PDB file of C-alpha atoms in Angstrom:
ATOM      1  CA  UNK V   1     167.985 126.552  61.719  1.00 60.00           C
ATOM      2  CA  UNK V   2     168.032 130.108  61.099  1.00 80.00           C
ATOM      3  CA  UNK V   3     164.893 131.560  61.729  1.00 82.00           C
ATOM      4  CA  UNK V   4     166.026 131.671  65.878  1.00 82.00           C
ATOM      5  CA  UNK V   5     166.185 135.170  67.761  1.00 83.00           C
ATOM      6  CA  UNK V   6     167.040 136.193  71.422  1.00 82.00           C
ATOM      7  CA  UNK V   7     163.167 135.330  73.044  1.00 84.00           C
ATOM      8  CA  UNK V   8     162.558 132.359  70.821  1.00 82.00           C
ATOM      9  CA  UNK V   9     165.238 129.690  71.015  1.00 84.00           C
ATOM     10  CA  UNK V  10     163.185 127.032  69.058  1.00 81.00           C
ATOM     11  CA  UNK V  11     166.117 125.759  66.255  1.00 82.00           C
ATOM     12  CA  UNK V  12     163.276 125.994  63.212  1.00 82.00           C
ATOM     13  CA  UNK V  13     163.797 127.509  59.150  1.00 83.00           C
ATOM     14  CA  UNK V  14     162.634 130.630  58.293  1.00 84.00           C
ATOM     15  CA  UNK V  15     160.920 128.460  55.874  1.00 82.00           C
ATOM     16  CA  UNK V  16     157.367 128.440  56.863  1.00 81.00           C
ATOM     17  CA  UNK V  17     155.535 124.271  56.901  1.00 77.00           C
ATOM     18  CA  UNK V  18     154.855 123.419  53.496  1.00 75.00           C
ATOM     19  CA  UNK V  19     157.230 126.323  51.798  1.00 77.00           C
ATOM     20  CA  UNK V  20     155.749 129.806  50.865  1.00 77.00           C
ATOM     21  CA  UNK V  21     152.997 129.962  48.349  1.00 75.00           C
ATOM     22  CA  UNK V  22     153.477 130.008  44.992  1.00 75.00           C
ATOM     23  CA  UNK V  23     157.442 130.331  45.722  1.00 78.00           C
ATOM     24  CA  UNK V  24     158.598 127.016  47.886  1.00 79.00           C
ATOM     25  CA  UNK V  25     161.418 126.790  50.490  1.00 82.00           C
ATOM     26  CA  UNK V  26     164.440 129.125  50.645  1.00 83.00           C
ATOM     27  CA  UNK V  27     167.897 127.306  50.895  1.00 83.00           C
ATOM     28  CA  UNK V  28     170.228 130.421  50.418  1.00 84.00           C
ATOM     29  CA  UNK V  29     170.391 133.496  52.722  1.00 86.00           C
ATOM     30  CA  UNK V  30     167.647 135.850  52.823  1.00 85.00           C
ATOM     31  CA  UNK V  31     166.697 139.518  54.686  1.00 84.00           C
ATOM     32  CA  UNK V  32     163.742 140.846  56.718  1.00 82.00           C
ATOM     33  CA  UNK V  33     162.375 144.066  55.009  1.00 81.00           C
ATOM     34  CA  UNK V  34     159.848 146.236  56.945  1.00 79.00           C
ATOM     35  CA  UNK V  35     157.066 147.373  54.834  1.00 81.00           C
ATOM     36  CA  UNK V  36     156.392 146.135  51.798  1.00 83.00           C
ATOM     37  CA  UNK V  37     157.583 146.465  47.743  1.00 83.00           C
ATOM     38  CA  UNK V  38     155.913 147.136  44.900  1.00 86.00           C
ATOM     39  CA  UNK V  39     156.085 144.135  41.717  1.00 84.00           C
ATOM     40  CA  UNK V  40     156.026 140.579  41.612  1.00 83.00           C
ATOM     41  CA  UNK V  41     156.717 137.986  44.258  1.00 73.00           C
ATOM     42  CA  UNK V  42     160.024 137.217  42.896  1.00 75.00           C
ATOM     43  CA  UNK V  43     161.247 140.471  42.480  1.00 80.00           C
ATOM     44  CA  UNK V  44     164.891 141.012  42.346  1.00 84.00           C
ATOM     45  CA  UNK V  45     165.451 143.782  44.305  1.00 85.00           C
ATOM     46  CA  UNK V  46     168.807 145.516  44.880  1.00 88.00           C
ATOM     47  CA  UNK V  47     169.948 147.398  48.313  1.00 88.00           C
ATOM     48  CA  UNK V  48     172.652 149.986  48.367  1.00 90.00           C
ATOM     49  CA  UNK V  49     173.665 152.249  50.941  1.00 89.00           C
ATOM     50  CA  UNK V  50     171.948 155.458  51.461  1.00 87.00           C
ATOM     51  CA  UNK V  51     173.265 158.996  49.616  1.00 93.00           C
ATOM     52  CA  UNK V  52     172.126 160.971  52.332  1.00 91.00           C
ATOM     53  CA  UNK V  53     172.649 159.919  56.170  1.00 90.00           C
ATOM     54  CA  UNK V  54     169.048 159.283  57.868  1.00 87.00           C
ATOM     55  CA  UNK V  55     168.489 161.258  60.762  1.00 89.00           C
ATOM     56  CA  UNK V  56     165.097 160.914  61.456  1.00 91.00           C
ATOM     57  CA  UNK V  57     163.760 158.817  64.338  1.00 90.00           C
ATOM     58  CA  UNK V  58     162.067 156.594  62.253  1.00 84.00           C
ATOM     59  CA  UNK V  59     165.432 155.549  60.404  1.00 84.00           C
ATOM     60  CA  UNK V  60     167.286 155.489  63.350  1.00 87.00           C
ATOM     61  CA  UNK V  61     165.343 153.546  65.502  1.00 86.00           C
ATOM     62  CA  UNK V  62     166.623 149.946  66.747  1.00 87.00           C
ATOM     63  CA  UNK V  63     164.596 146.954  65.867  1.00 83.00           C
ATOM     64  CA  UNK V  64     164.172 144.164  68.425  1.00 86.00           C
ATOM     65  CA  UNK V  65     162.970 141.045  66.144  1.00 84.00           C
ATOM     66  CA  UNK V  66     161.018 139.006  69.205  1.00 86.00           C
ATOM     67  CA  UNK V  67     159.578 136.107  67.258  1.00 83.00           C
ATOM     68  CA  UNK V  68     159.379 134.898  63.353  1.00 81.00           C
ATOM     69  CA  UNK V  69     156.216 133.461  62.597  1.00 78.00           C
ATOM     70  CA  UNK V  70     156.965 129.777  60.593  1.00 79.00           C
ATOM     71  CA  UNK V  71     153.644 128.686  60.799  1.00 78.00           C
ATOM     72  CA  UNK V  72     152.184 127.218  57.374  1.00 76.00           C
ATOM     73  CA  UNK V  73     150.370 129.867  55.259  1.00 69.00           C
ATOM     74  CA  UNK V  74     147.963 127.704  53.807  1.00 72.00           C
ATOM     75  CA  UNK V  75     145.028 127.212  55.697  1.00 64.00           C
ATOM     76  CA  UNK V  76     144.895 127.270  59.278  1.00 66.00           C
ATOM     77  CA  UNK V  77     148.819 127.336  60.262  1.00 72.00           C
ATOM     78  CA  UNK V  78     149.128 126.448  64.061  1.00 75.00           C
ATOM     79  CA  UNK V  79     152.656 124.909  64.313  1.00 78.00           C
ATOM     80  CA  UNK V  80     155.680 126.378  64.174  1.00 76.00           C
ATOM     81  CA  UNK V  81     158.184 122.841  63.340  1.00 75.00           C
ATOM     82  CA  UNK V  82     157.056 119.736  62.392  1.00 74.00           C
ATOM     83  CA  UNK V  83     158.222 118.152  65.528  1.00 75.00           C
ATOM     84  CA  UNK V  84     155.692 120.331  67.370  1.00 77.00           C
ATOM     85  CA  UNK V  85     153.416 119.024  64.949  1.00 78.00           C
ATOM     86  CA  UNK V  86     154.014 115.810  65.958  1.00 76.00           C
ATOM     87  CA  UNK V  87     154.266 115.580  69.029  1.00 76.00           C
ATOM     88  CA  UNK V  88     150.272 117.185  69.562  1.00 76.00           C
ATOM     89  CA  UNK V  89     149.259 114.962  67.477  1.00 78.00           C
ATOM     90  CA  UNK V  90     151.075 111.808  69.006  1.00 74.00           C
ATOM     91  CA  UNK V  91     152.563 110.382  65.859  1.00 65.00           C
ATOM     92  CA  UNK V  92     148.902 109.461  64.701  1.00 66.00           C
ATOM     93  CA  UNK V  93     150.318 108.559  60.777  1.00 61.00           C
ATOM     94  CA  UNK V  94     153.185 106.945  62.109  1.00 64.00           C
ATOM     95  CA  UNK V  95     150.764 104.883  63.978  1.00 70.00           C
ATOM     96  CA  UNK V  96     148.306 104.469  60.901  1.00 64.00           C
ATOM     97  CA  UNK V  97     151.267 103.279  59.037  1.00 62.00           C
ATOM     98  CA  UNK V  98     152.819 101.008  61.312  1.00 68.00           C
ATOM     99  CA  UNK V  99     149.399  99.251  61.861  1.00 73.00           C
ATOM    100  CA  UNK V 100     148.557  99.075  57.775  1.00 68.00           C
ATOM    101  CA  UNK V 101     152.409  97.241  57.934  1.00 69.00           C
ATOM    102  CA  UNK V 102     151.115  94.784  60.670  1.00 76.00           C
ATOM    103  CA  UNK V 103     148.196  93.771  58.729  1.00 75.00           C
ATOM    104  CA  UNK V 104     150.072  93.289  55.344  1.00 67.00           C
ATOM    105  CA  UNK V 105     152.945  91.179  57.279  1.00 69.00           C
ATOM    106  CA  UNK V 106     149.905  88.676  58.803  1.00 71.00           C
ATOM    107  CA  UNK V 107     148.189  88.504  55.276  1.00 65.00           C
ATOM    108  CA  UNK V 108     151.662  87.514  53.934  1.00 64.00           C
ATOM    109  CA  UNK V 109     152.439  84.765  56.478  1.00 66.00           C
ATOM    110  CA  UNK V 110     148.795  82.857  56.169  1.00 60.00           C
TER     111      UNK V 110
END
């Protein structure tokens, strides 16, 4: 649950439903990068502290993160947790599954 900020309070993984492509779900800790980076997905990029100080407003500016999108990036991603997915669609495969269980226990007992 560490994908919360200050206007979204829902506890939820900054690993998006059904892990990233190609990559899968992150487990250790991980940073936010503006922009993007050049080279492969997996990259192994290393940060060190600037030689010169940044002065520019650009550098300086401070950075409100407001929400963290966690939505699946395959197909059409419209829930954020899998509890949210649940509950809109009312436990429908639990429902499926609990009815395929019914059926098997009343072929079993005739």
């Amino acid at each position: 649950n560490n994908a919360m900020t200050e206007n979204d309070l829902t506890e939820k993984s900054i690993t998006p439903m059904g892990g990233f492509s190609h990559y899968g779900e992150v487990n250790e800790d991980w940073i936010i990068l503006k922009g993007s980076i050049m080279g492969c997905k997996r990259r192994l990029i290393t940060l060190r502290k600037s030689l010169l100080p940044q002065m520019s407003r650009r550098a300086t500016e401070k950075v409100e993160l407001k929400f963290i999108d966690t939505a699946s990036k395959m197909g059409h991603g419209r829930f954020q947790t899998c509890e949210e997915k649940a509950k809109f669609y009312g436990g429908a495969t639990a429902k499926k599954a609990r009815k395929a269980a019914d059926e098997k226990g009343a072929e079993a007992e005739s």
